[in-house]
mmCIF file of C-alpha atoms in Angstrom:
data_model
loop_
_atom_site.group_PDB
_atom_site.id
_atom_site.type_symbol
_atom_site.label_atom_id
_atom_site.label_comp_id
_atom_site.label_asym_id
_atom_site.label_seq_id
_atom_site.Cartn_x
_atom_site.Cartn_y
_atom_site.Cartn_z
ATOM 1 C CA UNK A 590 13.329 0.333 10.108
ATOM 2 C CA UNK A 591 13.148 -0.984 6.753
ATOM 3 C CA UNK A 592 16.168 -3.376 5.595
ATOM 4 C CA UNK A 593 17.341 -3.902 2.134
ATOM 5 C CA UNK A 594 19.331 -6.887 1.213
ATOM 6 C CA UNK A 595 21.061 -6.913 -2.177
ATOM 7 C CA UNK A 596 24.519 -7.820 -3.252
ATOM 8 C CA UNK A 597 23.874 -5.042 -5.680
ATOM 9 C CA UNK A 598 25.653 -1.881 -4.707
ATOM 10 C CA UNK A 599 23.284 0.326 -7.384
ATOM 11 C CA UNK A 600 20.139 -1.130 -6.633
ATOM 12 C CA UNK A 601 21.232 -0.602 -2.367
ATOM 13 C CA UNK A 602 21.754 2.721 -2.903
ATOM 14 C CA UNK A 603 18.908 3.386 -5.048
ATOM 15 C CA UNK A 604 16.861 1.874 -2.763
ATOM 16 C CA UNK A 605 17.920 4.019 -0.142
ATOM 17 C CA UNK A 606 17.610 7.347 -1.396
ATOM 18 C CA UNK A 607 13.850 6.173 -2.660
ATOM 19 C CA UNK A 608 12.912 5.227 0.963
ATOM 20 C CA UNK A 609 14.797 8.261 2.682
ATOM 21 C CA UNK A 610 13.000 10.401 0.073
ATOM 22 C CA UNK A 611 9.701 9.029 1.241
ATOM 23 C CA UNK A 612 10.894 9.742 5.033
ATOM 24 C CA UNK A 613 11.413 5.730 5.734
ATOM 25 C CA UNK A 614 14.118 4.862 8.226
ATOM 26 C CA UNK A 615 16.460 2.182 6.215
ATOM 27 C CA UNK A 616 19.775 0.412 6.553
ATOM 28 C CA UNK A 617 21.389 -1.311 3.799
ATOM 29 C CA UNK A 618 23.370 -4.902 3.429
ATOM 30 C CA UNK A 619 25.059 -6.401 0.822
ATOM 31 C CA UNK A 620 24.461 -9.975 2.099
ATOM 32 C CA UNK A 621 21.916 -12.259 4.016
ATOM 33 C CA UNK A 622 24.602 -12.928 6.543
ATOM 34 C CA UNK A 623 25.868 -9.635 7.158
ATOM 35 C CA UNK A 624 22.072 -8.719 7.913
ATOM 36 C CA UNK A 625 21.566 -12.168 10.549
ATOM 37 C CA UNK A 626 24.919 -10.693 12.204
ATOM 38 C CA UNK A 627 24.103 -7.194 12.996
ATOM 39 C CA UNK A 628 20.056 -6.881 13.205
ATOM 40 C CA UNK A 629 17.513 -7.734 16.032
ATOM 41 C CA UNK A 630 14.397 -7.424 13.803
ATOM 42 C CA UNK A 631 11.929 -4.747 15.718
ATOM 43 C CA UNK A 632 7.715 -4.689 15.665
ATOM 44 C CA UNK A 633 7.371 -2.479 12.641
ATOM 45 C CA UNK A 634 10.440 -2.977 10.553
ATOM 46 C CA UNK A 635 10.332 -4.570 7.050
ATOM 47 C CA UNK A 636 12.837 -6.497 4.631
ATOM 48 C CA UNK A 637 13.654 -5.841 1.143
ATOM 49 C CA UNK A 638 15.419 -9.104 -0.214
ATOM 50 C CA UNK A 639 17.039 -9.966 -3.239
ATOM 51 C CA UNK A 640 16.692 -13.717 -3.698
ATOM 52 C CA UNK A 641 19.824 -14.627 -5.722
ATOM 53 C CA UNK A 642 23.009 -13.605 -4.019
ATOM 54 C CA UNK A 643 26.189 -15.153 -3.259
ATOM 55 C CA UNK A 644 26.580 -17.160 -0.073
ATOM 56 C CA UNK A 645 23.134 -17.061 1.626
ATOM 57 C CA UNK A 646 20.690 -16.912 -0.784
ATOM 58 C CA UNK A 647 17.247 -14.775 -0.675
ATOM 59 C CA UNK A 648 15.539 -17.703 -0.236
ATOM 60 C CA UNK A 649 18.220 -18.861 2.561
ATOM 61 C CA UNK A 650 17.575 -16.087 4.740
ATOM 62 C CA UNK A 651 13.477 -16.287 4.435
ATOM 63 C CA UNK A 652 14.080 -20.387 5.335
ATOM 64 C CA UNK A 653 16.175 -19.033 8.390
ATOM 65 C CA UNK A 654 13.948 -16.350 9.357
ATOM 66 C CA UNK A 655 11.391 -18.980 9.490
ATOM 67 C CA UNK A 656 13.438 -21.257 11.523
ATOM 68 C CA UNK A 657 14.147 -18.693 14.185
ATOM 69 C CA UNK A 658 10.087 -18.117 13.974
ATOM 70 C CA UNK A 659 11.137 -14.014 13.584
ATOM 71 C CA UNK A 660 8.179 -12.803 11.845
ATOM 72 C CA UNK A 661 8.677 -9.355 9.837
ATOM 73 C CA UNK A 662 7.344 -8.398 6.453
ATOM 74 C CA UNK A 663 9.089 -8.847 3.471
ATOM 75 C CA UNK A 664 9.256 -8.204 0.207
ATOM 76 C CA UNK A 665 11.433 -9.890 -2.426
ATOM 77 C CA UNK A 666 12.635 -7.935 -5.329
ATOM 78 C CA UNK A 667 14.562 -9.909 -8.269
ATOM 79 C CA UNK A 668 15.703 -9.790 -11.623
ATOM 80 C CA UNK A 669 14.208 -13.596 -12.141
ATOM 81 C CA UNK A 670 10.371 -13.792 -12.024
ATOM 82 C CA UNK A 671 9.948 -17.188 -12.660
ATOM 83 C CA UNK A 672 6.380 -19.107 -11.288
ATOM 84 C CA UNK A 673 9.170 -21.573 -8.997
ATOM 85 C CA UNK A 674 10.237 -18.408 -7.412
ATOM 86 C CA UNK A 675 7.318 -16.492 -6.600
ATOM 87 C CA UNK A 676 5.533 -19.544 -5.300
ATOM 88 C CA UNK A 677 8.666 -20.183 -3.390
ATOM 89 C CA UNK A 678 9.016 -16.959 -2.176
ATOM 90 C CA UNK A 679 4.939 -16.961 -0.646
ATOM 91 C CA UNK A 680 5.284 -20.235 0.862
ATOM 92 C CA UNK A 681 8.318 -18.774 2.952
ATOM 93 C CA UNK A 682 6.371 -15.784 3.759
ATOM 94 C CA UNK A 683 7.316 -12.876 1.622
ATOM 95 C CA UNK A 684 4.238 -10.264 1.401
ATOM 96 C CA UNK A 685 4.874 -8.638 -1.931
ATOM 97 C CA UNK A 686 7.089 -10.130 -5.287
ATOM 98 C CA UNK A 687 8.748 -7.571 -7.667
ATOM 99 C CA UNK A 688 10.543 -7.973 -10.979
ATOM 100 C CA UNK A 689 13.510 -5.547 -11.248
ATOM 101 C CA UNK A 690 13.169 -2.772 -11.919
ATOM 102 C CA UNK A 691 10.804 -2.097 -9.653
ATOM 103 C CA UNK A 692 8.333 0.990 -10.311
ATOM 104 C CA UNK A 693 9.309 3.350 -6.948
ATOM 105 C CA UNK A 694 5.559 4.439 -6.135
ATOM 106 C CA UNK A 695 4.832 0.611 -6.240
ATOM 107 C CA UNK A 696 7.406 -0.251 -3.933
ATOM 108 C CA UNK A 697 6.706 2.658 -1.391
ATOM 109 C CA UNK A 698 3.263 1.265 -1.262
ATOM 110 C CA UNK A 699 3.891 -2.106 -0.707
ATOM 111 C CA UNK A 700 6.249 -0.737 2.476
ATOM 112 C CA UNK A 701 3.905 1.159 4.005
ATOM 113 C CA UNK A 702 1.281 -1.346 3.577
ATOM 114 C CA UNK A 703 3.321 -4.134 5.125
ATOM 115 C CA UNK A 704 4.580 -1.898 8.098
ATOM 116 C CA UNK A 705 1.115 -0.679 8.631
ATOM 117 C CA UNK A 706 -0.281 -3.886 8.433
ATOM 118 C CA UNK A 707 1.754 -5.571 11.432
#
């Protein structure tokens, strides 16, 4: 299952027709929170994160993923691509950075690569 996190309705329901047109299995949130209430992350399912959101942050969610030592891919998509958060974003864990918008073929790739690669 892949997961996409944004408190962007457009961008959740872009995402989700690009992975469903690719054949990917994906559920949509519109917050960190909503996601830590409802999921039990699986062996071969991946994240797509925005990092700035209200409430839980991006970066929020990777700390707590961390903390509950739940290990899943992820890749962080955001409008800000400053050095501070892509460094931050690696040293959480995050796989793959993209600036929106995010080329679709690039973003397929990195999916399959990180679900392959578990």
């Amino acid at each position: 299952m892949i997961y996409v996190i944004d408190d962007d309705q457009a961008i959740l329901r872009a995402f989700q027709r690009l992975l469903r047109s690719d054949n990917l299995p994906v559920k949509v949130f519109s917050s960190a929170e909503e996601f830590l209430e409802k999921v039990a992350v699986g062996e071969h399912d991946c994240l797509i994160l925005d990092l700035r959101m209200p409430g839980m942050s991006g970066f929020d969610l990777l700390e707590e993923l961390k903390r509950r030592r739940i290990r899943v891919p992820v890749i962080v998509v955001s409008a800000f691509d400053d050095s501070e958060s892509l460094e931050r974003s690696k040293e959480l864990g995050a796989e793959s950075f993209f600036r929106k918008p995010v080329d679709d073929q690039a973003l397929l790739d990195s999916v399959r690569w990180a679900i392959g690669s578990k």
